[in-house]
């Protein structure tokens, strides 16, 4: 067992320029392993874990574990703690609300925070039209409610979703999510009237026109009157950080308009500054009739939102929308702090700097290491896909091994993709830039060391 100070990456001569990662035990350490054993006896085994380390504290760039190790955070709790897991502004707002009250249920008695969050989202989501917002707790709930509202508005049942999409784990959203394992295996039967169309995945040679042509055909097959909603991520998250071919979102907008279908853009992972714009769909110049947010919205507290055209949103009858915890007051207070940060003119330019920094480290690697099929993404939502050179046969084993080396060296990375062959980077948007550099050097060293092992094998 190695106990490296300052995150020395095994197999490299790297001397980090920052004091983190700071490792005093192997990862996971003894206390984390003890707690993990207790977890295994108490918690249903259906919950997976990317890195079995128990967290004791956090700052803008790092997570501190119960053994005293400090890890560089390239996960942000899956794009949730975009402003750090212990952001002082968020904690202050939530603390003030905590002193007042924790809950009333917005459907029982009202509170101002809910209205202020709705106002900000109405003003800032894409689309120059009158909007209304509904708040919920989880992303899956936002997706489900967007479908409910679209059905109420159109009087139609169908939902069109895209290959490699991820929309959640609830009963309806499992049907909308593409990947079978682990999300759907043994949990069916699933909701009917969900139809999957092809993705415009540039790496796999699928252009926008080809995908849109097939979607046109699917719509003709079911009849234009069948579909209530087209639901699409502007950049796919769990599916592999796939940036759609140019023109794909605009084409879906055209198809939706042609048939009176509600276009729902799921910005749950990519929205709220993650890609360097407030919303990822801005890159395509496309406004959904409904835009979904969650993840970063509550700054770590559970909050999601459905924001859309007033006439669509108001199609659901009074009493038809809600939920006990929908738009919880603590979560709304956190969101208002998140909005303050997003309104700060320095916030989004910083994300562009993060993207430049990541590209500067990873793009040279892509030309050096043959099994890197692509480095892609936008802003602080970047990924490396591993595949067999020439055939593009996915190499999940490489993504797993590299991620494991990063974990051992004190950098928390995540994988994703239909085939699990993608390493994704989701650092907090407030990460210290020197810490980001160090983390990327450790990642690059891990990529090289796994490639060298391959070559030697
Ligand atoms: C995470 C995610 C969801 C589901 O959100 P939960 O809060 O986990 O229910 C839906 N859509 C996208 C794009 C996501 O990334």
Short mmCIF file of C-alpha atoms in Angstrom, two decimals, residues 162-420:
data_model
loop_
_atom_site.label_atom_id
_atom_site.label_comp_id
_atom_site.label_asym_id
_atom_site.label_seq_id
_atom_site.Cartn_x
_atom_site.Cartn_y
_atom_site.Cartn_z
CA UNK A 162 -33.33 9.87 -28.55
CA UNK A 163 -30.81 7.01 -28.60
CA UNK A 164 -28.30 7.13 -25.73
CA UNK A 165 -30.58 9.51 -23.79
CA UNK A 166 -30.76 9.58 -20.00
CA UNK A 167 -33.83 11.05 -18.33
CA UNK A 168 -33.96 9.31 -14.92
CA UNK A 169 -34.86 6.18 -13.00
CA UNK A 170 -38.56 6.60 -12.21
CA UNK A 171 -41.10 4.39 -13.95
CA UNK A 172 -41.79 6.71 -16.90
CA UNK A 173 -38.24 8.03 -17.18
CA UNK A 174 -36.77 4.51 -17.23
CA UNK A 175 -38.73 4.00 -20.43
CA UNK A 176 -37.26 7.26 -21.75
CA UNK A 177 -33.69 6.37 -20.74
CA UNK A 178 -31.89 4.37 -23.42
CA UNK A 179 -29.36 2.26 -21.56
CA UNK A 180 -30.67 -1.07 -20.33
CA UNK A 181 -28.05 -1.92 -17.73
CA UNK A 182 -27.95 -0.90 -14.91
CA UNK A 183 -30.93 1.45 -15.18
CA UNK A 184 -33.70 -0.84 -16.44
CA UNK A 185 -32.67 -4.47 -16.03
CA UNK A 186 -35.45 -6.49 -14.30
CA UNK A 187 -37.57 -3.38 -13.54
CA UNK A 188 -40.08 -3.54 -16.42
CA UNK A 189 -42.67 -3.54 -17.86
CA UNK A 190 -42.23 0.08 -18.81
CA UNK A 191 -44.56 2.88 -19.79
CA UNK A 192 -45.89 2.54 -23.32
CA UNK A 193 -46.05 5.24 -25.99
CA UNK A 194 -42.36 6.08 -25.67
CA UNK A 195 -40.67 5.91 -29.09
CA UNK A 196 -36.90 6.15 -29.55
CA UNK A 197 -35.34 7.97 -32.48
CA UNK A 198 -31.70 7.93 -33.61
CA UNK A 199 -29.02 10.21 -32.24
CA UNK A 200 -26.86 12.56 -34.29
CA UNK A 201 -23.62 11.26 -32.79
CA UNK A 202 -20.76 12.72 -34.85
CA UNK A 203 -18.07 10.26 -33.67
CA UNK A 204 -20.19 7.32 -34.82
CA UNK A 205 -20.73 8.92 -38.20
CA UNK A 206 -24.35 9.96 -37.72
CA UNK A 207 -25.03 13.40 -39.14
CA UNK A 208 -27.99 15.59 -38.31
CA UNK A 209 -29.76 15.11 -41.66
CA UNK A 210 -29.64 11.34 -41.49
CA UNK A 211 -30.97 11.25 -37.89
CA UNK A 212 -33.65 13.84 -38.61
CA UNK A 213 -34.78 11.96 -41.71
CA UNK A 214 -35.27 8.84 -39.63
CA UNK A 215 -37.17 10.82 -36.97
CA UNK A 216 -39.41 12.29 -39.70
CA UNK A 217 -40.07 8.73 -40.82
CA UNK A 218 -40.89 7.57 -37.25
CA UNK A 219 -43.33 10.44 -36.87
CA UNK A 220 -45.01 9.65 -40.19
CA UNK A 221 -45.25 6.01 -39.12
CA UNK A 222 -47.04 6.86 -35.85
CA UNK A 223 -48.97 9.78 -37.33
CA UNK A 224 -48.24 13.42 -36.56
CA UNK A 225 -51.14 13.46 -34.10
CA UNK A 226 -49.56 10.78 -31.90
CA UNK A 227 -46.76 12.71 -30.24
CA UNK A 228 -47.22 15.08 -27.30
CA UNK A 229 -43.52 15.77 -26.77
CA UNK A 230 -40.02 15.36 -28.13
CA UNK A 231 -37.61 15.22 -25.19
CA UNK A 232 -33.91 15.79 -25.87
CA UNK A 233 -30.71 16.65 -23.99
CA UNK A 234 -28.77 19.51 -25.63
CA UNK A 235 -25.58 17.59 -24.74
CA UNK A 236 -26.13 14.06 -23.51
CA UNK A 237 -24.94 13.40 -19.98
CA UNK A 238 -24.94 9.77 -18.84
CA UNK A 239 -25.04 8.71 -22.51
CA UNK A 240 -21.45 9.86 -22.97
CA UNK A 241 -21.25 13.66 -23.17
CA UNK A 242 -22.29 13.52 -26.79
CA UNK A 243 -22.51 16.94 -28.41
CA UNK A 244 -25.10 16.50 -31.18
CA UNK A 245 -24.10 17.17 -34.78
CA UNK A 246 -24.77 20.80 -35.74
CA UNK A 247 -28.36 21.31 -36.89
CA UNK A 248 -29.82 18.40 -34.91
CA UNK A 249 -31.57 20.47 -32.23
CA UNK A 250 -32.71 23.01 -34.82
CA UNK A 251 -34.11 20.14 -36.90
CA UNK A 252 -36.02 18.78 -33.91
CA UNK A 253 -37.38 22.30 -33.38
CA UNK A 254 -38.62 22.33 -37.00
CA UNK A 255 -40.21 18.86 -36.68
CA UNK A 256 -41.92 19.83 -33.41
CA UNK A 257 -43.33 23.00 -34.99
CA UNK A 258 -44.50 21.13 -38.06
CA UNK A 259 -46.58 18.68 -36.03
CA UNK A 260 -47.61 20.77 -33.01
CA UNK A 261 -45.37 18.69 -30.73
CA UNK A 262 -43.96 20.22 -27.53
CA UNK A 263 -40.15 20.38 -27.67
CA UNK A 264 -38.79 19.64 -24.20
CA UNK A 265 -35.08 20.37 -23.73
CA UNK A 266 -33.62 18.47 -20.80
CA UNK A 267 -30.92 20.82 -19.46
CA UNK A 268 -30.77 18.96 -16.16
CA UNK A 269 -27.06 18.10 -16.51
CA UNK A 270 -25.84 20.61 -19.12
CA UNK A 271 -27.73 23.70 -18.00
CA UNK A 272 -27.07 26.51 -15.52
CA UNK A 273 -23.56 27.46 -16.61
CA UNK A 274 -22.03 23.99 -16.91
CA UNK A 275 -21.12 24.42 -20.60
CA UNK A 276 -20.04 28.04 -20.38
CA UNK A 277 -23.43 29.43 -21.38
CA UNK A 278 -26.38 29.64 -19.07
CA UNK A 279 -28.07 26.91 -21.16
CA UNK A 280 -26.38 24.45 -23.53
CA UNK A 281 -29.19 24.83 -26.10
CA UNK A 282 -28.01 28.43 -26.62
CA UNK A 283 -25.09 27.01 -28.64
CA UNK A 284 -27.64 25.73 -31.14
CA UNK A 285 -29.78 28.86 -31.03
CA UNK A 286 -32.75 26.70 -30.14
CA UNK A 287 -35.36 27.38 -27.47
CA UNK A 288 -37.47 24.52 -26.17
CA UNK A 289 -41.15 25.09 -25.52
CA UNK A 290 -40.22 23.62 -22.14
CA UNK A 291 -36.76 23.72 -20.53
CA UNK A 292 -35.92 21.38 -17.64
CA UNK A 293 -33.42 22.16 -14.90
CA UNK A 294 -32.33 20.30 -11.76
CA UNK A 295 -28.86 19.14 -10.60
CA UNK A 296 -26.99 22.49 -10.20
CA UNK A 297 -30.27 24.34 -9.56
CA UNK A 298 -30.46 23.62 -5.84
CA UNK A 299 -26.73 23.97 -5.14
CA UNK A 300 -26.78 20.49 -3.60
CA UNK A 301 -30.32 20.61 -2.22
CA UNK A 302 -32.99 18.69 -4.11
CA UNK A 303 -34.75 21.01 -6.54
CA UNK A 304 -35.93 20.71 -10.14
CA UNK A 305 -37.94 22.91 -12.46
CA UNK A 306 -40.16 22.77 -15.52
CA UNK A 307 -40.18 26.15 -17.30
CA UNK A 308 -42.12 26.76 -20.47
CA UNK A 309 -44.58 28.66 -22.59
CA UNK A 310 -47.38 29.98 -20.39
CA UNK A 311 -50.13 28.48 -22.54
CA UNK A 312 -48.52 25.03 -22.42
CA UNK A 313 -47.67 25.14 -18.70
CA UNK A 314 -51.17 26.31 -17.80
CA UNK A 315 -52.79 23.42 -19.69
CA UNK A 316 -52.59 21.26 -16.56
CA UNK A 317 -55.70 21.73 -14.39
CA UNK A 318 -55.56 23.33 -10.94
CA UNK A 319 -54.43 20.68 -8.45
CA UNK A 320 -52.92 18.56 -11.22
CA UNK A 321 -49.30 19.46 -10.46
CA UNK A 322 -47.36 19.43 -7.21
CA UNK A 323 -45.83 17.13 -4.64
CA UNK A 324 -45.32 17.32 -0.88
CA UNK A 325 -41.76 18.59 -1.14
CA UNK A 326 -42.05 20.32 -4.53
CA UNK A 327 -39.93 23.49 -4.40
CA UNK A 328 -38.86 23.04 -0.78
CA UNK A 329 -38.07 26.43 0.85
CA UNK A 330 -34.49 25.51 1.80
CA UNK A 331 -33.84 24.35 -1.76
CA UNK A 332 -35.37 27.57 -3.13
CA UNK A 333 -33.10 29.64 -0.86
CA UNK A 334 -30.13 27.68 -2.22
CA UNK A 335 -31.29 28.26 -5.82
CA UNK A 336 -31.52 32.02 -5.23
CA UNK A 337 -27.85 31.97 -4.16
CA UNK A 338 -27.00 29.91 -7.25
CA UNK A 339 -28.75 32.57 -9.39
CA UNK A 340 -26.74 35.35 -7.70
CA UNK A 341 -23.57 33.50 -8.65
CA UNK A 342 -24.77 32.92 -12.22
CA UNK A 343 -25.72 36.61 -12.52
CA UNK A 344 -22.13 37.53 -11.61
CA UNK A 345 -20.46 38.53 -14.93
CA UNK A 346 -17.26 36.64 -13.97
CA UNK A 347 -18.92 33.24 -13.60
CA UNK A 348 -19.40 32.09 -17.20
CA UNK A 349 -16.07 33.37 -18.60
CA UNK A 350 -14.40 31.26 -15.92
CA UNK A 351 -16.04 28.16 -17.41
CA UNK A 352 -14.45 28.99 -20.77
CA UNK A 353 -11.07 29.10 -19.01
CA UNK A 354 -11.78 25.67 -17.51
CA UNK A 355 -12.58 24.31 -20.99
CA UNK A 356 -9.36 25.79 -22.43
CA UNK A 357 -7.34 24.30 -19.60
CA UNK A 358 -8.88 20.86 -20.06
CA UNK A 359 -8.37 20.96 -23.84
CA UNK A 360 -4.75 22.07 -23.43
CA UNK A 361 -4.08 18.91 -21.37
CA UNK A 362 -6.26 16.37 -23.16
CA UNK A 363 -6.06 17.25 -26.84
CA UNK A 364 -2.32 16.51 -27.16
CA UNK A 365 -3.02 13.18 -25.43
CA UNK A 366 -5.60 12.35 -28.09
CA UNK A 367 -2.97 12.54 -30.82
CA UNK A 368 -0.46 10.59 -28.72
CA UNK A 369 -2.68 7.72 -27.45
CA UNK A 370 -4.28 5.67 -30.21
CA UNK A 371 -7.12 4.34 -28.04
CA UNK A 372 -8.47 7.84 -27.39
CA UNK A 373 -11.26 8.06 -29.95
CA UNK A 374 -12.24 11.59 -29.06
CA UNK A 375 -11.91 14.44 -26.59
CA UNK A 376 -15.17 16.36 -26.62
CA UNK A 377 -17.62 18.45 -24.69
CA UNK A 378 -18.25 22.05 -23.81
CA UNK A 379 -17.17 24.17 -20.89
CA UNK A 380 -16.72 22.18 -17.71
CA UNK A 381 -18.51 19.19 -19.25
CA UNK A 382 -15.68 17.41 -21.07
CA UNK A 383 -15.04 13.76 -21.84
CA UNK A 384 -12.53 11.31 -23.27
CA UNK A 385 -13.90 8.32 -25.19
CA UNK A 386 -11.77 5.17 -25.41
CA UNK A 387 -12.12 2.79 -28.33
CA UNK A 388 -10.15 0.41 -30.49
CA UNK A 389 -8.33 2.41 -33.17
CA UNK A 390 -9.90 1.96 -36.58
CA UNK A 391 -12.99 0.00 -35.50
CA UNK A 392 -14.22 2.30 -32.71
CA UNK A 393 -15.00 -0.83 -30.68
CA UNK A 394 -15.66 0.60 -27.17
CA UNK A 395 -12.91 0.03 -24.59
CA UNK A 396 -14.68 0.29 -21.23
CA UNK A 397 -11.76 -1.57 -19.63
CA UNK A 398 -9.44 1.36 -20.35
CA UNK A 399 -11.86 3.96 -18.94
CA UNK A 400 -12.27 1.83 -15.81
CA UNK A 401 -8.52 1.27 -15.30
CA UNK A 402 -7.64 4.91 -15.86
CA UNK A 403 -10.40 6.05 -13.54
CA UNK A 404 -9.17 3.60 -10.89
CA UNK A 405 -5.62 5.00 -11.20
CA UNK A 406 -6.96 8.53 -10.80
CA UNK A 407 -8.89 7.49 -7.70
CA UNK A 408 -5.80 5.88 -6.20
CA UNK A 409 -3.88 9.10 -6.88
CA UNK A 410 -6.56 11.30 -5.31
CA UNK A 411 -8.59 12.55 -8.28
CA UNK A 412 -12.30 11.74 -8.33
CA UNK A 413 -13.25 11.00 -11.95
CA UNK A 414 -16.46 9.40 -13.26
CA UNK A 415 -17.15 7.25 -16.28
CA UNK A 416 -20.23 7.31 -18.51
CA UNK A 417 -21.47 6.26 -21.95
CA UNK A 418 -23.73 3.52 -23.21
CA UNK A 419 -20.68 1.24 -23.23
CA UNK A 420 -19.01 2.72 -20.12
#
